[in-house]
Structure formats: C-alpha cells, structure tokens
Amino acid sequence: MQNYTAPTKDAQFVLHEVLEISKSDIPGYADLDRDFTDAILDAAGKMSSEILAPLNAVGDTEGCRLENGVVSTPKGFKKAFEAVKEGGWNGLDLPEEYGGQGLPYLVGTVVGEFFVSGNMAFNMYQGLTHGAIGAILTHGTDEQKATYVPKMLSLDWTGTMNLTEAHCGTDLGLMRTKAEPQKDGSYKITGEKIFISSGEHDLAENIIHLVLAKAPGGGEGTKGISLFIVPKFKLKADGSLGARNAVACGKLEEKMGIHGNATCVMNFDGATGYLLGDLHKGMRAMFTMMNEARLGVGLQGYSIAETAYQNALAYAKDRLQGRAVTGAENPDGPADPLIVHPDIRRNLLEQKSFVEGARAFTYWAAELIDRSHRLGDEDAEGLVSLMIPVLKGFQTDKGFEAAVNAQQVLGGHGYIEEQGMSQFARDARIAMIYEGANGVQALDLVGRKIGQDGGKHAMAFFEYVKSFIKENEADAALKAQFLDPLKAASKDLQAAAMFFVQQGMKNPNAALAGSYDFMHLFGHVCLGLMWARMAKAAQAALAAGAEDAAFYEAKLATGRFYMARQLPATSLHLTRILSGADPVMALGAEAF
C-alpha cells in the first residue's frame, strides 16, 4: 500500500531559487543549470519510485536470512542493486579518475534523499560503501586507492565500517579488538564487532570491511586505536579474488526496523588486515568521515518523514469521516474527507513544514561541505561542523516524530501492517541512534562545537542570521511573518549559548543538563532561517509572475505555519535550559 513520488519540483526550488547554485563560485557548480539537475533528479526519482519503493515493504516483511554463514537479502534486492550499479549512481559525486562522475557532493545528497525515501534499508548497502570509499580516498595510499576504490565505486564490491563492540558503544576507548603486526606489513585482526550494517550479503562479490582495532604500542583509550582494511576475500597479486579471509557473520541482529538491511555480528579470527592511514590514528581517520556520515543520517530523518507524509496525505484526502464543523464540504457523499478537520491539517502541516525546512537545511549544509572541499574554505568547514550535530540530532528526532504523526492520521489503519505506515516509524527510529546517539550529538554540540576556535563559528552563524534579517527587513510582509519571528528565536539561541559560557566551567552539569534542549533550539532556528530564505525566494517568484503561482503560495503558507506554530518552541527550550542542573540532578540515583 506504500507509495512514493520524488519531490523533484521542491528540490529544484531549493537548489535554484534558494541556494542559486548555478551562480555559485564553488568549482563545478556553474555546470549545474536547471536542465542538467532536472535530468538527474528525474532519473533518480524514477529509480526510487519504480524500482526501490516497491521493494520497501518486501524488505520489511521478508528481512535477511543467515544460513551456513551466507546472508540472503530479500527478494528483488539483487536485481535492484544491479540497476543501481548500471546507472552509476554510487559514483555520482566521486572522482572521475576512479570511474566516478565528479559531480558536487550536493548532487549526491539530493539523489540520496530520493533513494532513502524509496527504500532506506536497501540504500544502506551502497550508502555505507560510499562512506568507506571516502575514508580510503582521504587516508589510503595510492596503491590502496587504486586497488579498492574503482571496484567499490562500481559496486562490484561494497564496504562497511566496524566500530561497535558489545561492551562498549560510544566509549571506543574500551575496545578489545586486536591487531597483531606481521612480517609482511599486514596485521592479524581478532575480535568481535556488533551492529554492523551490510556486514554480510549476497549483492556483491566482495565486502571491504574498515575495522577499528588496537595495535601494540598505542597506549590506553582511543589513542591506541588504528583503522584497517579487512576484505571478505583476500586479493591475489593481480587484484582478483583469492581465498576467503578469516571474517564471518556470526549472527543477524533482530531489529525493530530496517529489516531489509543485514545488521551483523562480525567475527574476526586472525583475519588479514592492512593499515589505513597512520598507526594509532584510527579515530582521526574515522572522524574525517563524520560530517558527511552524520549529514547522511540527518537526511534519513526527513527522507523517511517525506514518504510517511505522502502516504498520510493521500489517506487524509481519500478517507471520508465526519463533517467539517463549518458545514459539509462533500455534500454528495456520506462524510467529508479527513483533511477538512483542523487537527488533521495541523498534523499534516507539522510534517510538511518540517520536511521542507529540513530539506533546505540539509542542501545548504551539503553546499557548505562542497565549499569546504572544493575551495578549501575553512570558515565553511567550521560552520558546517557546528551544524552537523544539530542536523543529525534534531532532524532524526523530528523525522521519527513526523513518521509517528503520519501513522496517527490513519488511526487504527496506521497501526496495522496492511497500510505500511508502521514501517516508516520503525525504520526512522534507528536514525536517532546510530552514527552517534542523539544525546551524544547534543553533548558534542554544547561541549565542543559552540566553543570551538574560541566560539568563532557560533558567532559566524549568529552574524549570518543577523545579516540576513537586516538585508531584508525593508520587505514589510517578510519582516512581519518571517524575519521578526526569526529574530526572536535567534535571541533565544544566543541567550542559551551565553548561559552555557557563563555556567560551563563552574557548573558543567548546568550546561550538559540543557544540551538536548539546546540542540532542538538550534534546530528550530536553522529551519526558521531556511523558511525565511524560502519565503524570500517564493515572494520573488510571485512578483516575477511565476507560472505555477499555486506552488509558491503554498510554500509561503507552509512557512508561515512553521514560523507561527513551530518556531516559538525556542522559548520553551530556553526556559528549560535556564533552569540549570538542579531539576535534573536533585534526585539521587538511589531514589529512581
């Protein structure tokens, strides 16, 4: 019963009318005219809606199977994977010298949204491969790049990241997996990793595991961790596949959602591995991927919400129940459609305004990553690093909330499996946990990011908001409906940041007790900024006599809803933050 149509028009609006990418000075952006991006987005949308989305419920109901060490993916996944391979989608934004198309990261981000919306569990197979390629390109030797990247880019081989162990989640310093050096320069990797997405499957001929392990001489804690390339099949001198390495899937995790992705317990029993990057610098190698990886998870949050919203909206327009309190709107029928009821409208608008705001926020962050990588712009890198925990934490929290709200629109029909709505909620839940649980994102934001480089990047964000407001306040409609609410929310954010600065050293619990509220406060300000930017673009289009006036009018109405009904949450979050640590810490552990 699930349906999905890629929101290509809205994506194009953000790319070309809000971000104005073809006018950018970022190398490669001048080629991104509307016709070019339209062709890519149209093809990606068809791939998602026609090939990936029909397999979403299949993956959920069938799941993966482990038999005699071999993992079988759900029916249809292999054929769909071959279609993604043939389309060259994995290499869209990867270097041409290895077989990629060399397009900006932003383009890959938009395509990634469509694929996640269509089938999140399926997309993780190539999504994790893309991340592993990034680590090898950044830290690998020329030989490692030549050996692994072309095959992974083409999806002949896939990739994973093996971090977590049963006794340590976020605290990687407690890791027990060992790496013993060998005379030939390789290492023997021994240990067990859990929660490894795409750890074993039947989609590709080889799987390249990136494994964090401790080598001798590194010391205690995270300082002793190194990163290793451990292929499922070892390679012969000519690069062809050789003997099976001593790595195996010992168990498939039984999960709440993303059943179509194989989440594995991986056992390394003296497996041959090769150092990636510098010895004892594995955490640094891992963190170079974090901005893009966490943006990808934040993208999952609103991408699942988009699909859930589309299905809830269709139901609300079709389902007849009750009469509008102001009089029948479907007088020839036995009842009015659900969408006439104010509370259904509220629910749908909360979803719609979140998804569209999050889309703009994510695309802007992807643009900053391109600016950082392609121009070496350190200010852009600092700004996006500040916002990444917000993007990941806030958007996945709100994405799950939106998926649950979409389920609510269907009432009891949303709870039973026939309609497929529960899958969206179950799949969205993991995004709040992996790539750093959202509580950790909040701690990172308050404990490190807002004070990083003397608070330079936080001040740059405040100044960006202030400048945007000042440059546009002559527009009376924009000022009253968008800029004034944004200014009030930004002042709440600055007041919270100042409270942390004043309390952080003398009473760190006061700062940390408010960290989660701060992450959400920051997220609302970011989406408020995006809605102000989108409103400006929509007004300009209407003033210019745009053909599709209804699209821009709807955009403005949705934005006004966000500014009036969602953005005021910043005041609540600030009040909680200013209450300090006492309400949180007063109850002793023994009293719980």
Short mmCIF file of C-alpha atoms in Angstrom, two decimals, residues 11-34 36-38 41 104 106-107 110 363-364 366-367 370-371 533:
data_model
loop_
_atom_site.label_atom_id
_atom_site.label_comp_id
_atom_site.label_asym_id
_atom_site.label_seq_id
_atom_site.Cartn_x
_atom_site.Cartn_y
_atom_site.Cartn_z
CA ALA A 11 14.26 20.02 -4.70
CA GLN A 12 14.73 22.18 -7.78
CA PHE A 13 13.21 25.16 -5.96
CA VAL A 14 15.75 24.84 -3.14
CA LEU A 15 18.69 24.28 -5.49
CA HIS A 16 18.00 27.03 -8.00
CA GLU A 17 15.82 29.64 -6.30
CA VAL A 18 17.00 29.48 -2.70
CA LEU A 19 20.64 28.40 -2.98
CA GLU A 20 21.03 29.64 -6.59
CA ILE A 21 23.69 27.02 -7.17
CA SER A 22 24.47 27.81 -10.81
CA LYS A 23 25.60 31.30 -9.72
CA SER A 24 27.96 29.93 -7.06
CA ASP A 25 31.74 30.33 -7.15
CA ILE A 26 32.21 26.72 -6.00
CA PRO A 27 34.05 24.75 -8.72
CA GLY A 28 31.63 22.55 -10.65
CA TYR A 29 28.52 24.49 -9.63
CA ALA A 30 28.41 26.61 -12.79
CA ASP A 31 27.57 23.44 -14.73
CA LEU A 32 24.55 22.73 -12.54
CA ASP A 33 21.91 24.55 -14.55
CA ARG A 34 18.25 23.67 -14.12
CA PHE A 36 21.09 19.42 -16.04
CA THR A 37 19.87 18.87 -12.49
CA ASP A 38 16.34 18.21 -13.76
CA LEU A 41 16.63 14.27 -10.44
CA PRO A 104 29.45 18.04 -6.39
CA LEU A 106 25.29 18.37 -3.14
CA VAL A 107 24.03 16.47 -6.19
CA VAL A 110 19.69 15.17 -3.38
CA TYR A 363 21.07 21.00 0.99
CA TRP A 364 22.62 24.15 2.46
CA ALA A 366 25.88 19.92 1.64
CA GLU A 367 26.72 23.13 -0.22
CA ASP A 370 31.36 21.37 -1.19
CA ARG A 371 32.66 24.86 -0.43
CA ARG A 533 15.13 32.22 2.81
#
